CSV table of C-alpha atoms and ligand atoms in Angstrom, one decimal:
chain,number,residue,atom,x,y,z
A,1,MET,CA,-15.7,-44.9,-2.7
A,2,SER,CA,-18.9,-42.8,-2.8
A,3,LYS,CA,-21.0,-42.6,0.4
A,4,THR,CA,-24.8,-43.0,0.3
A,5,ILE,CA,-26.9,-40.8,2.5
A,6,LEU,CA,-30.4,-42.0,2.8
A,7,VAL,CA,-33.2,-39.6,3.8
A,8,ALA,CA,-35.9,-41.8,5.2
A,9,THR,CA,-39.0,-39.9,6.2
A,10,GLU,CA,-42.5,-41.1,6.7
A,11,LYS,CA,-43.4,-37.4,6.9
A,12,PRO,CA,-41.1,-35.8,4.4
A,13,PHE,CA,-39.1,-32.6,4.6
A,14,ALA,CA,-40.5,-29.7,2.6
A,15,LYS,CA,-39.7,-29.7,-1.1
A,16,ALA,CA,-37.5,-26.6,-0.6
A,17,ALA,CA,-35.6,-28.3,2.1
A,18,ILE,CA,-34.9,-31.4,-0.1
A,19,GLU,CA,-33.7,-29.0,-2.9
A,20,ARG,CA,-31.2,-27.4,-0.5
A,21,MET,CA,-30.1,-30.7,0.9
A,22,LYS,CA,-29.4,-31.9,-2.7
A,23,GLU,CA,-27.4,-28.7,-3.3
A,24,ALA,CA,-25.3,-29.3,-0.2
A,25,VAL,CA,-24.6,-32.9,-1.3
A,26,ALA,CA,-23.9,-31.8,-4.9
A,27,LYS,CA,-20.9,-29.8,-3.7
A,28,ASN,CA,-19.4,-33.0,-2.4
A,29,PRO,CA,-18.9,-35.4,-5.3
A,30,ASP,CA,-18.1,-38.3,-3.0
A,31,PHE,CA,-21.6,-38.3,-1.6
A,32,GLU,CA,-24.9,-39.4,-3.0
A,33,LEU,CA,-28.4,-38.6,-1.6
A,34,LYS,CA,-31.2,-41.2,-1.8
A,35,LEU,CA,-34.8,-40.5,-0.8
A,36,LEU,CA,-37.3,-42.8,0.8
A,37,GLU,CA,-40.3,-40.5,1.4
A,38,ASN,CA,-43.8,-41.1,2.6
A,39,TYR,CA,-43.1,-44.8,3.3
A,40,THR,CA,-45.9,-46.6,5.1
A,41,ASP,CA,-44.4,-50.1,5.4
A,42,LYS,CA,-41.4,-50.7,7.8
A,43,GLN,CA,-40.1,-53.2,5.3
A,44,ASP,CA,-39.5,-50.3,2.8
A,45,LEU,CA,-37.2,-48.7,5.4
A,46,LEU,CA,-35.4,-52.0,6.2
A,47,ASP,CA,-34.8,-52.5,2.4
A,48,ALA,CA,-33.7,-48.9,1.7
A,49,VAL,CA,-31.3,-48.7,4.7
A,50,LYS,CA,-29.3,-51.8,3.6
A,51,ASP,CA,-26.6,-49.9,1.6
A,52,ALA,CA,-26.8,-46.6,3.4
A,53,ASP,CA,-23.6,-45.1,5.0
A,54,GLY,CA,-25.5,-42.2,6.6
A,55,LEU,CA,-29.2,-41.9,7.5
A,56,ILE,CA,-31.3,-38.8,7.9
A,57,ILE,CA,-34.6,-39.1,9.6
A,58,ARG,CA,-37.3,-36.9,11.3
A,59,SER,CA,-39.7,-38.6,13.7
A,60,ASP,CA,-39.1,-42.0,12.1
A,61,LYS,CA,-38.3,-44.9,14.5
A,62,VAL,CA,-34.8,-46.2,14.2
A,63,THR,CA,-35.0,-49.4,16.1
A,64,ARG,CA,-32.5,-52.2,16.7
A,65,GLU,CA,-34.1,-54.0,13.7
A,66,VAL,CA,-33.5,-51.0,11.4
A,67,LEU,CA,-29.9,-50.8,12.6
A,68,ASP,CA,-29.4,-54.5,12.1
A,69,ALA,CA,-30.5,-54.2,8.5
A,70,ALA,CA,-28.1,-51.3,7.9
A,71,LYS,CA,-24.9,-53.1,7.3
A,72,ASN,CA,-22.8,-50.1,6.2
A,73,LEU,CA,-24.3,-47.5,8.5
A,74,LYS,CA,-21.9,-45.3,10.4
A,75,VAL,CA,-24.0,-42.2,11.3
A,76,VAL,CA,-27.7,-41.2,11.9
A,77,ALA,CA,-28.7,-37.6,11.9
A,78,ARG,CA,-32.1,-36.6,13.3
A,79,GLY,CA,-33.4,-33.4,11.6
A,80,GLY,CA,-34.6,-31.8,14.9
A,81,ALA,CA,-33.6,-31.6,18.5
A,82,GLY,CA,-35.2,-34.6,20.2
A,83,TYR,CA,-33.9,-38.1,19.5
A,84,ASP,CA,-36.0,-40.5,21.6
A,85,ASN,CA,-37.2,-42.2,18.4
A,86,ILE,CA,-33.7,-43.7,18.0
A,87,ASP,CA,-32.4,-46.8,19.9
A,88,LEU,CA,-29.2,-45.1,21.2
A,89,GLU,CA,-28.0,-48.2,23.0
A,90,ALA,CA,-28.2,-50.4,19.9
A,91,ALA,CA,-26.4,-47.6,17.9
A,92,THR,CA,-23.6,-47.5,20.4
A,93,GLU,CA,-23.2,-51.3,20.4
A,94,LYS,CA,-22.9,-51.2,16.6
A,95,GLY,CA,-20.4,-48.3,16.6
A,96,ILE,CA,-22.9,-46.0,14.9
A,97,CYS,CA,-22.8,-42.3,15.7
A,98,VAL,CA,-26.2,-40.6,16.4
A,99,MET,CA,-26.5,-36.9,16.1
A,100,ASN,CA,-29.3,-34.3,16.4
A,101,THR,CA,-29.5,-30.9,14.9
A,102,PRO,CA,-30.1,-28.6,17.8
A,103,GLY,CA,-31.0,-25.0,17.5
A,104,GLN,CA,-32.2,-25.1,13.9
A,105,ASN,CA,-35.8,-24.3,14.9
A,106,SER,CA,-35.0,-21.9,17.7
A,107,ASN,CA,-35.7,-18.8,15.8
A,108,ALA,CA,-39.1,-20.2,14.7
A,109,VAL,CA,-40.0,-21.1,18.3
A,110,SER,CA,-38.9,-17.7,19.6
A,111,GLU,CA,-40.9,-15.8,17.0
A,112,LEU,CA,-44.0,-17.8,18.0
A,113,ALA,CA,-43.4,-16.9,21.6
A,114,PHE,CA,-43.5,-13.2,20.6
A,115,GLY,CA,-46.6,-13.8,18.4
A,116,MET,CA,-48.4,-15.2,21.5
A,117,MET,CA,-47.3,-12.3,23.7
A,118,LEU,CA,-48.5,-9.8,21.2
A,119,ASN,CA,-51.8,-11.5,20.8
A,120,LEU,CA,-52.3,-11.5,24.6
A,121,VAL,CA,-51.3,-7.9,25.2
A,122,ARG,CA,-53.5,-6.8,22.3
A,123,HIS,CA,-56.5,-8.9,23.5
A,124,HIS,CA,-56.5,-10.9,20.2
A,125,TYR,CA,-57.1,-7.7,18.2
A,126,VAL,CA,-60.8,-7.8,18.8
A,127,GLY,CA,-61.2,-4.1,19.2
A,128,LYS,CA,-60.1,-3.5,22.8
A,129,PRO,CA,-57.1,-1.3,23.4
A,130,GLY,CA,-54.0,-3.2,24.7
A,131,THR,CA,-50.5,-2.6,25.9
A,132,GLU,CA,-47.0,-2.7,24.4
A,133,LEU,CA,-44.0,-4.9,25.0
A,134,ARG,CA,-41.5,-2.1,25.1
A,135,GLY,CA,-40.3,-1.3,28.5
A,136,LYS,CA,-41.7,-4.5,30.0
A,137,SER,CA,-39.6,-7.2,31.6
A,138,ILE,CA,-39.2,-10.7,30.3
A,139,GLY,CA,-37.9,-13.7,32.2
A,140,ILE,CA,-36.4,-16.4,30.2
A,141,HIS,CA,-36.7,-19.7,32.0
A,142,ALA,CA,-33.8,-21.8,30.6
A,143,TYR,CA,-31.1,-20.1,28.5
A,144,GLY,CA,-30.5,-22.6,25.8
A,145,ASN,CA,-30.9,-22.3,22.0
A,146,ALA,CA,-34.5,-21.1,22.1
A,147,GLY,CA,-33.9,-18.9,25.2
A,148,LYS,CA,-31.0,-17.1,23.5
A,149,CYS,CA,-33.2,-16.4,20.5
A,150,VAL,CA,-35.9,-15.0,22.7
A,151,ALA,CA,-33.4,-12.7,24.3
A,152,ARG,CA,-32.3,-11.4,20.8
A,153,LEU,CA,-35.8,-10.6,19.8
A,154,ALA,CA,-36.6,-9.1,23.3
A,155,ARG,CA,-33.8,-6.6,22.8
A,156,GLY,CA,-35.4,-5.5,19.6
A,157,PHE,CA,-38.7,-4.9,21.4
A,158,GLY,CA,-36.9,-2.8,24.0
A,159,MET,CA,-37.6,-5.1,26.9
A,160,ASP,CA,-35.7,-5.6,30.1
A,161,ILE,CA,-34.4,-9.2,30.0
A,162,TYR,CA,-33.8,-11.6,32.8
A,163,ALA,CA,-32.9,-15.3,32.7
A,164,TYR,CA,-32.6,-18.3,35.0
A,165,ASP,CA,-30.6,-21.3,34.0
A,166,PRO,CA,-28.5,-23.1,36.7
A,167,TYR,CA,-26.6,-24.9,34.0
A,168,VAL,CA,-25.4,-21.9,32.0
A,169,ASP,CA,-22.6,-19.6,33.1
A,170,LYS,CA,-23.9,-16.2,34.1
A,171,SER,CA,-21.2,-14.5,32.0
A,172,ILE,CA,-22.9,-15.9,28.9
A,173,MET,CA,-26.1,-14.2,29.8
A,174,GLU,CA,-24.4,-11.0,30.7
A,175,ALA,CA,-22.6,-10.9,27.4
A,176,ASP,CA,-26.1,-10.9,25.8
A,177,ASP,CA,-27.2,-8.0,28.0
A,178,VAL,CA,-29.4,-10.4,30.0
A,179,THR,CA,-29.6,-10.1,33.8
A,180,PRO,CA,-29.1,-13.6,35.4
A,181,VAL,CA,-31.2,-14.3,38.5
A,182,ASP,CA,-30.5,-17.0,41.1
A,183,SER,CA,-33.8,-18.7,41.4
A,184,ARG,CA,-37.0,-19.5,39.6
A,185,GLU,CA,-38.9,-17.6,42.3
A,186,GLU,CA,-36.9,-14.4,41.7
A,187,LEU,CA,-37.5,-14.7,37.9
A,188,TYR,CA,-41.3,-15.2,38.3
A,189,SER,CA,-41.7,-12.4,40.8
A,190,THR,CA,-39.6,-10.0,38.8
A,191,CYS,CA,-41.0,-10.2,35.2
A,192,ASP,CA,-44.1,-9.2,33.3
A,193,PHE,CA,-43.6,-12.1,30.9
A,194,ILE,CA,-42.1,-15.5,31.6
A,195,SER,CA,-41.0,-17.5,28.5
A,196,LEU,CA,-40.5,-21.1,29.2
A,197,HIS,CA,-37.7,-23.1,27.5
A,198,ILE,CA,-36.9,-25.9,29.9
A,199,PRO,CA,-36.6,-29.5,28.6
A,200,GLY,CA,-38.8,-32.3,30.0
A,201,THR,CA,-36.7,-34.0,32.6
A,202,LYS,CA,-37.3,-35.7,36.0
A,203,GLU,CA,-36.5,-32.4,37.6
A,204,THR,CA,-38.8,-30.3,35.4
A,205,VAL,CA,-41.9,-32.4,34.9
A,206,ASN,CA,-44.9,-30.7,36.7
A,207,SER,CA,-42.4,-28.2,38.1
A,208,ILE,CA,-44.4,-25.1,37.0
A,209,ASN,CA,-46.8,-25.4,39.8
A,210,TYR,CA,-49.2,-23.1,41.7
A,211,GLU,CA,-46.5,-22.3,44.3
A,212,LEU,CA,-44.3,-20.8,41.6
A,213,LEU,CA,-47.0,-19.3,39.4
A,214,SER,CA,-48.5,-17.5,42.3
A,215,LYS,CA,-45.3,-15.5,42.6
A,216,MET,CA,-46.0,-13.9,39.2
A,217,LYS,CA,-46.6,-10.1,39.1
A,218,PRO,CA,-50.1,-8.7,38.6
A,219,GLY,CA,-51.0,-8.8,34.9
A,220,ALA,CA,-48.2,-11.2,34.1
A,221,ALA,CA,-48.3,-13.7,31.3
A,222,LEU,CA,-46.7,-17.2,31.0
A,223,ILE,CA,-45.7,-18.3,27.5
A,224,ASN,CA,-45.0,-22.0,27.0
A,225,THR,CA,-43.2,-23.1,23.8
A,226,ALA,CA,-41.3,-25.8,25.7
A,227,ARG,CA,-43.1,-28.9,26.9
A,228,LYS,CA,-46.6,-29.8,27.9
A,229,GLU,CA,-45.6,-32.0,30.9
A,230,VAL,CA,-43.6,-29.3,32.7
A,231,ILE,CA,-46.9,-27.6,33.6
A,232,ASP,CA,-48.7,-28.8,36.7
A,233,GLU,CA,-52.2,-28.4,35.3
A,234,ASP,CA,-54.0,-28.4,38.7
A,235,GLY,CA,-51.7,-25.4,39.6
A,236,LEU,CA,-52.5,-23.8,36.2
A,237,LYS,CA,-56.3,-24.1,36.8
A,238,LYS,CA,-56.0,-22.8,40.3
A,239,MET,CA,-54.0,-19.8,39.0
A,240,PHE,CA,-56.7,-19.0,36.5
A,241,ALA,CA,-59.4,-19.3,39.2
A,242,GLU,CA,-57.6,-17.1,41.7
A,243,ARG,CA,-55.9,-14.6,39.5
A,244,PRO,CA,-58.2,-12.7,37.1
A,245,ASP,CA,-55.1,-10.9,35.7
A,246,PHE,CA,-53.1,-14.0,34.7
A,247,CYS,CA,-52.6,-14.8,31.0
A,248,TYR,CA,-51.3,-18.0,29.4
A,249,GLY,CA,-50.1,-18.6,25.9
A,250,SER,CA,-49.0,-22.1,24.9
A,251,ASP,CA,-47.9,-24.1,21.9
A,252,LEU,CA,-48.6,-27.3,23.9
A,253,THR,CA,-52.3,-27.8,24.4
A,254,PRO,CA,-53.0,-28.6,28.1
A,255,ASP,CA,-55.5,-31.4,28.9
A,256,CYS,CA,-57.5,-28.8,30.8
A,257,LYS,CA,-57.7,-26.4,27.9
A,258,ASP,CA,-61.5,-26.6,27.5
A,259,GLU,CA,-62.0,-26.2,31.2
A,260,ILE,CA,-59.9,-23.0,31.3
A,261,CYS,CA,-61.3,-21.6,28.1
A,262,ALA,CA,-64.9,-22.1,29.3
A,263,THR,CA,-64.4,-19.2,31.7
A,264,CYS,CA,-61.0,-17.5,30.9
A,265,GLY,CA,-60.6,-18.0,27.1
A,266,ASP,CA,-59.8,-14.3,26.5
A,267,ARG,CA,-56.7,-14.6,28.7
A,268,THR,CA,-55.3,-17.5,26.7
A,269,PHE,CA,-53.7,-18.2,23.4
A,270,PHE,CA,-53.4,-21.8,22.3
A,271,THR,CA,-52.0,-22.9,18.9
A,272,ALA,CA,-54.2,-25.4,17.1
A,273,LYS,CA,-51.4,-28.0,17.3
A,274,LYS,CA,-47.7,-27.8,18.2
A,275,MET,CA,-46.5,-25.2,15.7
A,276,GLY,CA,-43.2,-23.9,17.2
A,277,ALA,CA,-40.9,-25.4,14.6
A,278,GLN,CA,-43.4,-25.4,11.7
A,279,THR,CA,-41.8,-22.9,9.4
A,280,ALA,CA,-40.2,-23.4,6.0
A,281,GLU,CA,-37.0,-22.0,7.3
A,282,ALA,CA,-36.8,-24.3,10.3
A,283,ASN,CA,-37.5,-27.3,8.0
A,284,ILE,CA,-34.7,-26.2,5.6
A,285,ASN,CA,-32.3,-25.4,8.4
A,286,ALA,CA,-32.7,-28.9,10.0
A,287,GLY,CA,-32.4,-30.8,6.7
A,288,VAL,CA,-29.3,-28.9,5.6
A,289,ALA,CA,-27.7,-29.2,9.0
A,290,ALA,CA,-28.3,-33.0,9.0
A,291,VAL,CA,-26.7,-33.3,5.6
A,292,THR,CA,-23.7,-31.0,6.5
A,293,GLN,CA,-23.1,-32.8,9.8
A,294,ILE,CA,-23.0,-36.2,8.1
A,295,ILE,CA,-20.6,-35.0,5.4
A,296,ASP,CA,-18.4,-33.4,8.0
A,297,PHE,CA,-18.5,-36.7,10.0
A,298,PHE,CA,-17.2,-38.6,7.1
A,299,LYS,CA,-14.7,-36.0,5.8
A,300,LYS,CA,-13.4,-34.6,9.1
A,301,GLY,CA,-14.5,-37.0,11.8
A,302,ASP,CA,-16.6,-34.2,13.3
A,303,GLU,CA,-18.9,-35.6,16.0
A,304,THR,CA,-19.9,-32.2,17.6
A,305,PHE,CA,-23.6,-33.1,17.8
A,306,ARG,CA,-23.2,-36.7,18.8
A,307,VAL,CA,-25.9,-37.7,21.4
A,308,ASN,CA,-25.0,-41.4,22.0
A,309,LYS,CA,-22.1,-42.9,23.9
A,310,LYS,CA,-19.1,-44.3,22.1
A,311,ALA,CA,-18.7,-48.0,22.3
B,401,NAD,N1,-42.7,-25.8,20.5
B,401,NAD,C1,-41.9,-26.5,19.7
B,401,NAD,O1,-42.3,-26.8,18.6
B,401,NAD,C2,-40.5,-26.7,20.2
B,401,NAD,C3,-39.5,-26.7,19.2
B,401,NAD,C4,-38.2,-27.0,19.7
B,401,NAD,C5,-38.0,-27.2,21.0
B,401,NAD,N2,-39.0,-27.2,21.9
B,401,NAD,C6,-38.8,-27.4,23.3
B,401,NAD,O2,-38.2,-26.2,23.9
B,401,NAD,C7,-37.3,-26.5,24.9
B,401,NAD,C8,-36.0,-25.8,24.8
B,401,NAD,O3,-35.5,-26.1,23.5
B,401,NAD,P1,-34.0,-25.6,23.2
B,401,NAD,O4,-33.7,-25.9,21.8
B,401,NAD,O5,-33.7,-24.3,23.7
B,401,NAD,O6,-33.1,-26.7,24.1
B,401,NAD,P2,-31.6,-26.5,24.6
B,401,NAD,O7,-31.2,-27.9,24.9
B,401,NAD,O8,-30.8,-25.7,23.6
B,401,NAD,O9,-31.7,-25.7,26.0
B,401,NAD,C9,-32.3,-26.2,27.1
B,401,NAD,C10,-31.8,-25.3,28.3
B,401,NAD,O10,-32.5,-25.8,29.4
B,401,NAD,C11,-31.6,-25.6,30.5
B,401,NAD,N3,-32.1,-26.4,31.6
B,401,NAD,C12,-32.2,-27.7,31.8
B,401,NAD,N4,-32.8,-28.0,33.0
B,401,NAD,C13,-33.1,-26.9,33.6
B,401,NAD,C14,-33.7,-26.5,34.8
B,401,NAD,N5,-34.2,-27.5,35.6
B,401,NAD,N6,-33.9,-25.2,35.1
B,401,NAD,C15,-33.5,-24.2,34.2
B,401,NAD,N7,-32.9,-24.5,33.0
B,401,NAD,C16,-32.7,-25.8,32.7
B,401,NAD,C17,-30.3,-26.2,30.0
B,401,NAD,O11,-29.2,-25.7,30.7
B,401,NAD,C18,-30.3,-25.5,28.6
B,401,NAD,O12,-29.7,-24.3,28.6
B,401,NAD,C19,-37.3,-28.0,25.0
B,401,NAD,O13,-38.2,-28.5,26.0
B,401,NAD,C20,-37.7,-28.5,23.6
B,401,NAD,O14,-38.3,-29.7,23.7
B,401,NAD,C21,-40.3,-27.0,21.5
């Protein structure tokens, strides 16, 4: 019997992404794609999910109530990396597999990191001569999907690449021509640029503090495309106050942005809002990955990207 995949998005995927998702489903005659886009009333989601076998969402809330309403549901795929908008416990109780689509926006994020670095070293292109990235060193703080993409681009720029990630085998970094280091302190004191890619965890929140930042080389720049909460903002302010050479580029606006920019704006680059994953390609990649993963789940039992426990 044909399986229904519902795409339920308060904030829809781009048109091009939906077209590609439809194409992916069309190759599999046993599957049908249904769309619930721009819904504003939770009841619309509760109604639409009733006969869905698979569900694709973005930042939409998949609560216990939604899962209760979805009598046939076997799998939920989040188009994106995070999944704290889904009640994982309820999904596990109901035998529903929840997946994310990691890595689909990593290239977009890493290109943004380089965009920020270039802006900083060229002084925002306002007429003042700058410097180049070639021959400089970059320290990748966390060697996951985004960190690996940054390494790939850094090779193209002719940079010396270092990385710190206690959870990744050093041989993986070495295979990418990346020099692994043993501590954050070593990374921060070695490199001209630090590109942050750590997740927000108990261990990492507020962990980028003055003690660590003060180890950075003269003229070094910190680039944050990771999370707002990993930065200790008091430490960041102190760093700006004490180090007239320090630069900061961030996709995550700090609470103290205005304070910093009042005196040190020329040493910063802040995106207007979180823009890391905001490309047409990332949107298409995430949508197509979600569809493909759901089809593979039904056809092959593939649970590679499962994020919740099994019952
Ligand atoms: N700016 C944006 O729009 C945007 C988009 C996507 C992801 N992100 C953020 O970027 C970060 C990285 O994303 P990703 O896709 O590479 O994630 P990922 O899960 O692929 O990689 C995370 C890496 O962090 C490492 N890590 C975990 N704790 C660490 C610690 N204490 N010290 C060092 N390394 C540690 C893990 O081993 C892993 O390799 C996340 O915080 C994510 O939320 C931001």
